[in-house]
């Protein structure tokens, strides 16, 4: 038996324990924040997870910059990143609207009644709505979730599964399942839908050589458009 195998197994177990601690932290904070009806509970939990993951990363001398959240420099790079982001938005809406949604509906899977009730507090209140978009949608979800899921989680899973085609595919699937399960409040349809979106985001992330900035922008645009549609549709999910 190769002497490196026990070391690799030990290394993998340490990463899995680390990931488990990070996401137990997220679930605990989310549960506590929900108990007290805190607005943006998910975003608060995500950033607590980022703090914990940062502590683990510092112990291993890993920097967030290694995961690709660099702001582009120069007009050309900005244009490229924006075009990638817009392309990702179109890809997500196309796949979700033309493939995933019809399949879910064919099995009778739809958003549960009352799924949009948690957004009722900003209906008819434009300033509150704009504040929510900036703090929760862009800072909490777009930036926070991408740092944690496509940045931290996906790369740490690849460290376990192997930095090759098969290893990346396995890591993509595992991270998509975790991402989907954290949206369980949206019902089974929501879990599957968000899991599929995670697969798309993760795949694009690897295709563009682990550049996170375009994915952050795409995530923010998609969530913003969805909430704007909800806002102008009087809180009804169409």
PDB file of N, CA, C and O in Angstrom, residues 112-169:
ATOM      1  N   UNK A 112     -44.262  25.931  -2.803  1.00  0.00           N
ATOM      2  CA  UNK A 112     -45.314  25.747  -1.798  1.00  0.00           C
ATOM      3  C   UNK A 112     -46.084  27.029  -1.543  1.00  0.00           C
ATOM      4  O   UNK A 112     -45.573  28.134  -1.735  1.00  0.00           O
ATOM      5  N   UNK A 113     -47.334  26.876  -1.128  1.00  0.00           N
ATOM      6  CA  UNK A 113     -48.156  28.044  -0.809  1.00  0.00           C
ATOM      7  C   UNK A 113     -47.493  28.827   0.320  1.00  0.00           C
ATOM      8  O   UNK A 113     -47.037  28.262   1.303  1.00  0.00           O
ATOM      9  N   UNK A 114     -47.438  30.123   0.161  1.00  0.00           N
ATOM     10  CA  UNK A 114     -46.842  30.955   1.199  1.00  0.00           C
ATOM     11  C   UNK A 114     -45.335  31.089   1.092  1.00  0.00           C
ATOM     12  O   UNK A 114     -44.695  31.647   1.984  1.00  0.00           O
ATOM     13  N   UNK A 115     -44.746  30.573  -0.008  1.00  0.00           N
ATOM     14  CA  UNK A 115     -43.293  30.634  -0.168  1.00  0.00           C
ATOM     15  C   UNK A 115     -42.779  32.066  -0.217  1.00  0.00           C
ATOM     16  O   UNK A 115     -41.654  32.355   0.189  1.00  0.00           O
ATOM     17  N   UNK A 116     -43.647  32.961  -0.718  1.00  0.00           N
ATOM     18  CA  UNK A 116     -43.236  34.363  -0.847  1.00  0.00           C
ATOM     19  C   UNK A 116     -43.650  35.217   0.350  1.00  0.00           C
ATOM     20  O   UNK A 116     -43.397  36.423   0.364  1.00  0.00           O
ATOM     21  N   UNK A 117     -44.256  34.592   1.366  1.00  0.00           N
ATOM     22  CA  UNK A 117     -44.736  35.360   2.516  1.00  0.00           C
ATOM     23  C   UNK A 117     -43.610  36.085   3.247  1.00  0.00           C
ATOM     24  O   UNK A 117     -43.827  37.144   3.836  1.00  0.00           O
ATOM     25  N   UNK A 118     -42.409  35.516   3.215  1.00  0.00           N
ATOM     26  CA  UNK A 118     -41.301  36.127   3.947  1.00  0.00           C
ATOM     27  C   UNK A 118     -40.857  37.449   3.323  1.00  0.00           C
ATOM     28  O   UNK A 118     -40.053  38.176   3.899  1.00  0.00           O
ATOM     29  N   UNK A 119     -41.369  37.737   2.095  1.00  0.00           N
ATOM     30  CA  UNK A 119     -41.033  39.005   1.440  1.00  0.00           C
ATOM     31  C   UNK A 119     -42.146  40.049   1.602  1.00  0.00           C
ATOM     32  O   UNK A 119     -42.043  41.156   1.068  1.00  0.00           O
ATOM     33  N   UNK A 120     -43.181  39.699   2.343  1.00  0.00           N
ATOM     34  CA  UNK A 120     -44.337  40.588   2.478  1.00  0.00           C
ATOM     35  C   UNK A 120     -43.967  41.917   3.134  1.00  0.00           C
ATOM     36  O   UNK A 120     -44.607  42.938   2.874  1.00  0.00           O
ATOM     37  N   UNK A 121     -42.935  41.915   3.972  1.00  0.00           N
ATOM     38  CA  UNK A 121     -42.603  43.119   4.742  1.00  0.00           C
ATOM     39  C   UNK A 121     -42.175  44.296   3.871  1.00  0.00           C
ATOM     40  O   UNK A 121     -42.260  45.456   4.293  1.00  0.00           O
ATOM     41  N   UNK A 122     -41.673  44.021   2.627  1.00  0.00           N
ATOM     42  CA  UNK A 122     -41.254  45.158   1.800  1.00  0.00           C
ATOM     43  C   UNK A 122     -42.241  45.494   0.669  1.00  0.00           C
ATOM     44  O   UNK A 122     -42.004  46.393  -0.114  1.00  0.00           O
ATOM     45  N   UNK A 123     -43.363  44.768   0.603  1.00  0.00           N
ATOM     46  CA  UNK A 123     -44.349  45.047  -0.435  1.00  0.00           C
ATOM     47  C   UNK A 123     -44.976  46.427  -0.228  1.00  0.00           C
ATOM     48  O   UNK A 123     -45.449  46.748   0.857  1.00  0.00           O
ATOM     49  N   UNK A 124     -44.949  47.241  -1.274  1.00  0.00           N
ATOM     50  CA  UNK A 124     -45.507  48.580  -1.186  1.00  0.00           C
ATOM     51  C   UNK A 124     -44.600  49.569  -0.465  1.00  0.00           C
ATOM     52  O   UNK A 124     -45.000  50.698  -0.194  1.00  0.00           O
ATOM     53  N   UNK A 125     -43.376  49.145  -0.156  1.00  0.00           N
ATOM     54  CA  UNK A 125     -42.417  50.014   0.534  1.00  0.00           C
ATOM     55  C   UNK A 125     -41.129  50.070  -0.287  1.00  0.00           C
ATOM     56  O   UNK A 125     -40.186  49.311  -0.038  1.00  0.00           O
ATOM     57  N   UNK A 126     -41.073  50.946  -1.278  1.00  0.00           N
ATOM     58  CA  UNK A 126     -39.936  50.977  -2.209  1.00  0.00           C
ATOM     59  C   UNK A 126     -38.576  51.171  -1.557  1.00  0.00           C
ATOM     60  O   UNK A 126     -37.604  50.544  -1.967  1.00  0.00           O
ATOM     61  N   UNK A 127     -38.476  52.011  -0.536  1.00  0.00           N
ATOM     62  CA  UNK A 127     -37.189  52.244   0.118  1.00  0.00           C
ATOM     63  C   UNK A 127     -36.712  50.998   0.870  1.00  0.00           C
ATOM     64  O   UNK A 127     -35.523  50.664   0.844  1.00  0.00           O
ATOM     65  N   UNK A 128     -37.650  50.332   1.523  1.00  0.00           N
ATOM     66  CA  UNK A 128     -37.316  49.090   2.224  1.00  0.00           C
ATOM     67  C   UNK A 128     -36.888  48.026   1.222  1.00  0.00           C
ATOM     68  O   UNK A 128     -35.930  47.287   1.444  1.00  0.00           O
ATOM     69  N   UNK A 129     -37.601  47.989   0.106  1.00  0.00           N
ATOM     70  CA  UNK A 129     -37.289  47.026  -0.958  1.00  0.00           C
ATOM     71  C   UNK A 129     -35.889  47.259  -1.515  1.00  0.00           C
ATOM     72  O   UNK A 129     -35.107  46.313  -1.663  1.00  0.00           O
ATOM     73  N   UNK A 130     -35.543  48.504  -1.793  1.00  0.00           N
ATOM     74  CA  UNK A 130     -34.216  48.829  -2.322  1.00  0.00           C
ATOM     75  C   UNK A 130     -33.132  48.480  -1.300  1.00  0.00           C
ATOM     76  O   UNK A 130     -32.076  47.931  -1.648  1.00  0.00           O
ATOM     77  N   UNK A 131     -33.406  48.782  -0.036  1.00  0.00           N
ATOM     78  CA  UNK A 131     -32.457  48.440   1.024  1.00  0.00           C
ATOM     79  C   UNK A 131     -32.233  46.943   1.113  1.00  0.00           C
ATOM     80  O   UNK A 131     -31.100  46.475   1.313  1.00  0.00           O
ATOM     81  N   UNK A 132     -33.309  46.179   0.936  1.00  0.00           N
ATOM     82  CA  UNK A 132     -33.214  44.717   0.968  1.00  0.00           C
ATOM     83  C   UNK A 132     -32.390  44.204  -0.209  1.00  0.00           C
ATOM     84  O   UNK A 132     -31.571  43.297  -0.059  1.00  0.00           O
ATOM     85  N   UNK A 133     -32.612  44.795  -1.380  1.00  0.00           N
ATOM     86  CA  UNK A 133     -31.857  44.395  -2.568  1.00  0.00           C
ATOM     87  C   UNK A 133     -30.353  44.596  -2.355  1.00  0.00           C
ATOM     88  O   UNK A 133     -29.545  43.718  -2.695  1.00  0.00           O
ATOM     89  N   UNK A 134     -30.005  45.736  -1.790  1.00  0.00           N
ATOM     90  CA  UNK A 134     -28.578  46.051  -1.609  1.00  0.00           C
ATOM     91  C   UNK A 134     -27.932  45.173  -0.545  1.00  0.00           C
ATOM     92  O   UNK A 134     -26.873  44.565  -0.767  1.00  0.00           O
ATOM     93  N   UNK A 135     -28.552  45.114   0.634  1.00  0.00           N
ATOM     94  CA  UNK A 135     -27.923  44.423   1.765  1.00  0.00           C
ATOM     95  C   UNK A 135     -28.046  42.901   1.707  1.00  0.00           C
ATOM     96  O   UNK A 135     -27.058  42.188   1.887  1.00  0.00           O
ATOM     97  N   UNK A 136     -29.249  42.412   1.453  1.00  0.00           N
ATOM     98  CA  UNK A 136     -29.481  40.963   1.503  1.00  0.00           C
ATOM     99  C   UNK A 136     -29.204  40.289   0.162  1.00  0.00           C
ATOM    100  O   UNK A 136     -28.501  39.278   0.093  1.00  0.00           O
ATOM    101  N   UNK A 137     -29.761  40.860  -0.925  1.00  0.00           N
ATOM    102  CA  UNK A 137     -29.630  40.216  -2.240  1.00  0.00           C
ATOM    103  C   UNK A 137     -28.197  40.308  -2.767  1.00  0.00           C
ATOM    104  O   UNK A 137     -27.613  39.298  -3.181  1.00  0.00           O
ATOM    105  N   UNK A 138     -27.614  41.512  -2.752  1.00  0.00           N
ATOM    106  CA  UNK A 138     -26.286  41.668  -3.334  1.00  0.00           C
ATOM    107  C   UNK A 138     -25.161  41.326  -2.353  1.00  0.00           C
ATOM    108  O   UNK A 138     -24.271  40.539  -2.685  1.00  0.00           O
ATOM    109  N   UNK A 139     -25.209  41.887  -1.151  1.00  0.00           N
ATOM    110  CA  UNK A 139     -24.138  41.625  -0.187  1.00  0.00           C
ATOM    111  C   UNK A 139     -24.276  40.244   0.439  1.00  0.00           C
ATOM    112  O   UNK A 139     -23.299  39.511   0.583  1.00  0.00           O
ATOM    113  N   UNK A 140     -25.500  39.891   0.809  1.00  0.00           N
ATOM    114  CA  UNK A 140     -25.710  38.616   1.479  1.00  0.00           C
ATOM    115  C   UNK A 140     -25.689  37.424   0.544  1.00  0.00           C
ATOM    116  O   UNK A 140     -24.910  36.487   0.729  1.00  0.00           O
ATOM    117  N   UNK A 141     -26.554  37.456  -0.492  1.00  0.00           N
ATOM    118  CA  UNK A 141     -26.691  36.299  -1.383  1.00  0.00           C
ATOM    119  C   UNK A 141     -25.635  36.276  -2.488  1.00  0.00           C
ATOM    120  O   UNK A 141     -24.877  35.310  -2.601  1.00  0.00           O
ATOM    121  N   UNK A 142     -25.589  37.333  -3.292  1.00  0.00           N
ATOM    122  CA  UNK A 142     -24.678  37.322  -4.448  1.00  0.00           C
ATOM    123  C   UNK A 142     -23.218  37.190  -4.008  1.00  0.00           C
ATOM    124  O   UNK A 142     -22.507  36.272  -4.431  1.00  0.00           O
ATOM    125  N   UNK A 143     -22.769  38.103  -3.157  1.00  0.00           N
ATOM    126  CA  UNK A 143     -21.380  38.051  -2.704  1.00  0.00           C
ATOM    127  C   UNK A 143     -21.141  36.933  -1.703  1.00  0.00           C
ATOM    128  O   UNK A 143     -20.219  36.110  -1.861  1.00  0.00           O
ATOM    129  N   UNK A 144     -21.981  36.871  -0.674  1.00  0.00           N
ATOM    130  CA  UNK A 144     -21.790  35.886   0.387  1.00  0.00           C
ATOM    131  C   UNK A 144     -21.890  34.443  -0.074  1.00  0.00           C
ATOM    132  O   UNK A 144     -20.997  33.629   0.191  1.00  0.00           O
ATOM    133  N   UNK A 145     -22.962  34.119  -0.791  1.00  0.00           N
ATOM    134  CA  UNK A 145     -23.152  32.739  -1.234  1.00  0.00           C
ATOM    135  C   UNK A 145     -22.095  32.313  -2.245  1.00  0.00           C
ATOM    136  O   UNK A 145     -21.656  31.155  -2.232  1.00  0.00           O
ATOM    137  N   UNK A 146     -21.696  33.221  -3.119  1.00  0.00           N
ATOM    138  CA  UNK A 146     -20.678  32.842  -4.101  1.00  0.00           C
ATOM    139  C   UNK A 146     -19.313  32.632  -3.447  1.00  0.00           C
ATOM    140  O   UNK A 146     -18.586  31.703  -3.798  1.00  0.00           O
ATOM    141  N   UNK A 147     -18.963  33.480  -2.496  1.00  0.00           N
ATOM    142  CA  UNK A 147     -17.707  33.276  -1.767  1.00  0.00           C
ATOM    143  C   UNK A 147     -17.729  31.921  -1.061  1.00  0.00           C
ATOM    144  O   UNK A 147     -16.768  31.154  -1.138  1.00  0.00           O
ATOM    145  N   UNK A 148     -18.846  31.635  -0.403  1.00  0.00           N
ATOM    146  CA  UNK A 148     -18.912  30.417   0.406  1.00  0.00           C
ATOM    147  C   UNK A 148     -19.090  29.148  -0.421  1.00  0.00           C
ATOM    148  O   UNK A 148     -18.403  28.154  -0.179  1.00  0.00           O
ATOM    149  N   UNK A 149     -19.980  29.182  -1.422  1.00  0.00           N
ATOM    150  CA  UNK A 149     -20.293  27.951  -2.153  1.00  0.00           C
ATOM    151  C   UNK A 149     -19.371  27.706  -3.344  1.00  0.00           C
ATOM    152  O   UNK A 149     -18.784  26.634  -3.454  1.00  0.00           O
ATOM    153  N   UNK A 150     -19.297  28.663  -4.253  1.00  0.00           N
ATOM    154  CA  UNK A 150     -18.426  28.447  -5.407  1.00  0.00           C
ATOM    155  C   UNK A 150     -16.971  28.690  -5.040  1.00  0.00           C
ATOM    156  O   UNK A 150     -16.073  28.058  -5.596  1.00  0.00           O
ATOM    157  N   UNK A 151     -16.707  29.598  -4.102  1.00  0.00           N
ATOM    158  CA  UNK A 151     -15.334  29.859  -3.699  1.00  0.00           C
ATOM    159  C   UNK A 151     -14.808  28.823  -2.723  1.00  0.00           C
ATOM    160  O   UNK A 151     -14.007  27.965  -3.080  1.00  0.00           O
ATOM    161  N   UNK A 152     -15.311  28.859  -1.512  1.00  0.00           N
ATOM    162  CA  UNK A 152     -14.805  27.970  -0.459  1.00  0.00           C
ATOM    163  C   UNK A 152     -15.207  26.509  -0.654  1.00  0.00           C
ATOM    164  O   UNK A 152     -14.363  25.631  -0.818  1.00  0.00           O
ATOM    165  N   UNK A 153     -16.520  26.221  -0.619  1.00  0.00           N
ATOM    166  CA  UNK A 153     -16.994  24.837  -0.612  1.00  0.00           C
ATOM    167  C   UNK A 153     -16.537  24.046  -1.833  1.00  0.00           C
ATOM    168  O   UNK A 153     -16.009  22.937  -1.699  1.00  0.00           O
ATOM    169  N   UNK A 154     -16.744  24.586  -3.010  1.00  0.00           N
ATOM    170  CA  UNK A 154     -16.427  23.869  -4.238  1.00  0.00           C
ATOM    171  C   UNK A 154     -14.938  23.543  -4.315  1.00  0.00           C
ATOM    172  O   UNK A 154     -14.542  22.424  -4.673  1.00  0.00           O
ATOM    173  N   UNK A 155     -14.099  24.505  -3.962  1.00  0.00           N
ATOM    174  CA  UNK A 155     -12.657  24.264  -4.015  1.00  0.00           C
ATOM    175  C   UNK A 155     -12.191  23.283  -2.947  1.00  0.00           C
ATOM    176  O   UNK A 155     -11.309  22.461  -3.204  1.00  0.00           O
ATOM    177  N   UNK A 156     -12.798  23.348  -1.766  1.00  0.00           N
ATOM    178  CA  UNK A 156     -12.412  22.400  -0.704  1.00  0.00           C
ATOM    179  C   UNK A 156     -12.886  20.988  -1.046  1.00  0.00           C
ATOM    180  O   UNK A 156     -12.201  20.009  -0.731  1.00  0.00           O
ATOM    181  N   UNK A 157     -14.023  20.873  -1.699  1.00  0.00           N
ATOM    182  CA  UNK A 157     -14.498  19.555  -2.130  1.00  0.00           C
ATOM    183  C   UNK A 157     -13.579  18.972  -3.201  1.00  0.00           C
ATOM    184  O   UNK A 157     -13.293  17.768  -3.197  1.00  0.00           O
ATOM    185  N   UNK A 158     -13.114  19.836  -4.115  1.00  0.00           N
ATOM    186  CA  UNK A 158     -12.188  19.374  -5.151  1.00  0.00           C
ATOM    187  C   UNK A 158     -10.887  18.874  -4.513  1.00  0.00           C
ATOM    188  O   UNK A 158     -10.264  17.931  -5.004  1.00  0.00           O
ATOM    189  N   UNK A 159     -10.479  19.496  -3.407  1.00  0.00           N
ATOM    190  CA  UNK A 159      -9.299  19.014  -2.689  1.00  0.00           C
ATOM    191  C   UNK A 159      -9.503  17.580  -2.208  1.00  0.00           C
ATOM    192  O   UNK A 159      -8.536  16.822  -2.070  1.00  0.00           O
ATOM    193  N   UNK A 160     -10.766  17.220  -1.965  1.00  0.00           N
ATOM    194  CA  UNK A 160     -11.082  15.854  -1.514  1.00  0.00           C
ATOM    195  C   UNK A 160     -11.261  14.894  -2.686  1.00  0.00           C
ATOM    196  O   UNK A 160     -10.776  13.765  -2.652  1.00  0.00           O
ATOM    197  N   UNK A 161     -11.991  15.342  -3.706  1.00  0.00           N
ATOM    198  CA  UNK A 161     -12.364  14.444  -4.802  1.00  0.00           C
ATOM    199  C   UNK A 161     -11.309  14.358  -5.904  1.00  0.00           C
ATOM    200  O   UNK A 161     -11.316  13.426  -6.695  1.00  0.00           O
ATOM    201  N   UNK A 162     -10.416  15.346  -5.956  1.00  0.00           N
ATOM    202  CA  UNK A 162      -9.367  15.329  -6.971  1.00  0.00           C
ATOM    203  C   UNK A 162      -9.548  16.427  -8.004  1.00  0.00           C
ATOM    204  O   UNK A 162     -10.666  16.643  -8.494  1.00  0.00           O
ATOM    205  N   UNK A 163      -8.477  17.110  -8.339  1.00  0.00           N
ATOM    206  CA  UNK A 163      -8.533  18.211  -9.299  1.00  0.00           C
ATOM    207  C   UNK A 163      -8.415  17.673 -10.734  1.00  0.00           C
ATOM    208  O   UNK A 163      -7.475  17.978 -11.469  1.00  0.00           O
ATOM    209  N   UNK A 164      -9.391  16.847 -11.097  1.00  0.00           N
ATOM    210  CA  UNK A 164      -9.476  16.288 -12.442  1.00  0.00           C
ATOM    211  C   UNK A 164     -10.940  16.283 -12.850  1.00  0.00           C
ATOM    212  O   UNK A 164     -11.813  16.663 -12.059  1.00  0.00           O
ATOM    213  N   UNK A 165     -11.222  15.875 -14.075  1.00  0.00           N
ATOM    214  CA  UNK A 165     -12.595  15.957 -14.585  1.00  0.00           C
ATOM    215  C   UNK A 165     -13.598  15.233 -13.692  1.00  0.00           C
ATOM    216  O   UNK A 165     -14.634  15.794 -13.324  1.00  0.00           O
ATOM    217  N   UNK A 166     -13.303  13.984 -13.329  1.00  0.00           N
ATOM    218  CA  UNK A 166     -14.217  13.217 -12.485  1.00  0.00           C
ATOM    219  C   UNK A 166     -14.359  13.853 -11.112  1.00  0.00           C
ATOM    220  O   UNK A 166     -15.474  13.981 -10.587  1.00  0.00           O
ATOM    221  N   UNK A 167     -13.231  14.260 -10.546  1.00  0.00           N
ATOM    222  CA  UNK A 167     -13.262  14.875  -9.226  1.00  0.00           C
ATOM    223  C   UNK A 167     -14.073  16.151  -9.215  1.00  0.00           C
ATOM    224  O   UNK A 167     -14.843  16.407  -8.277  1.00  0.00           O
ATOM    225  N   UNK A 168     -13.940  16.968 -10.244  1.00  0.00           N
ATOM    226  CA  UNK A 168     -14.685  18.225 -10.341  1.00  0.00           C
ATOM    227  C   UNK A 168     -16.180  17.960 -10.501  1.00  0.00           C
ATOM    228  O   UNK A 168     -17.006  18.638  -9.884  1.00  0.00           O
ATOM    229  N   UNK A 169     -16.542  16.954 -11.306  1.00  0.00           N
ATOM    230  CA  UNK A 169     -17.957  16.608 -11.495  1.00  0.00           C
ATOM    231  C   UNK A 169     -18.580  16.167 -10.174  1.00  0.00           C
ATOM    232  O   UNK A 169     -19.685  16.589  -9.822  1.00  0.00           O
TER     233      UNK A 169
END
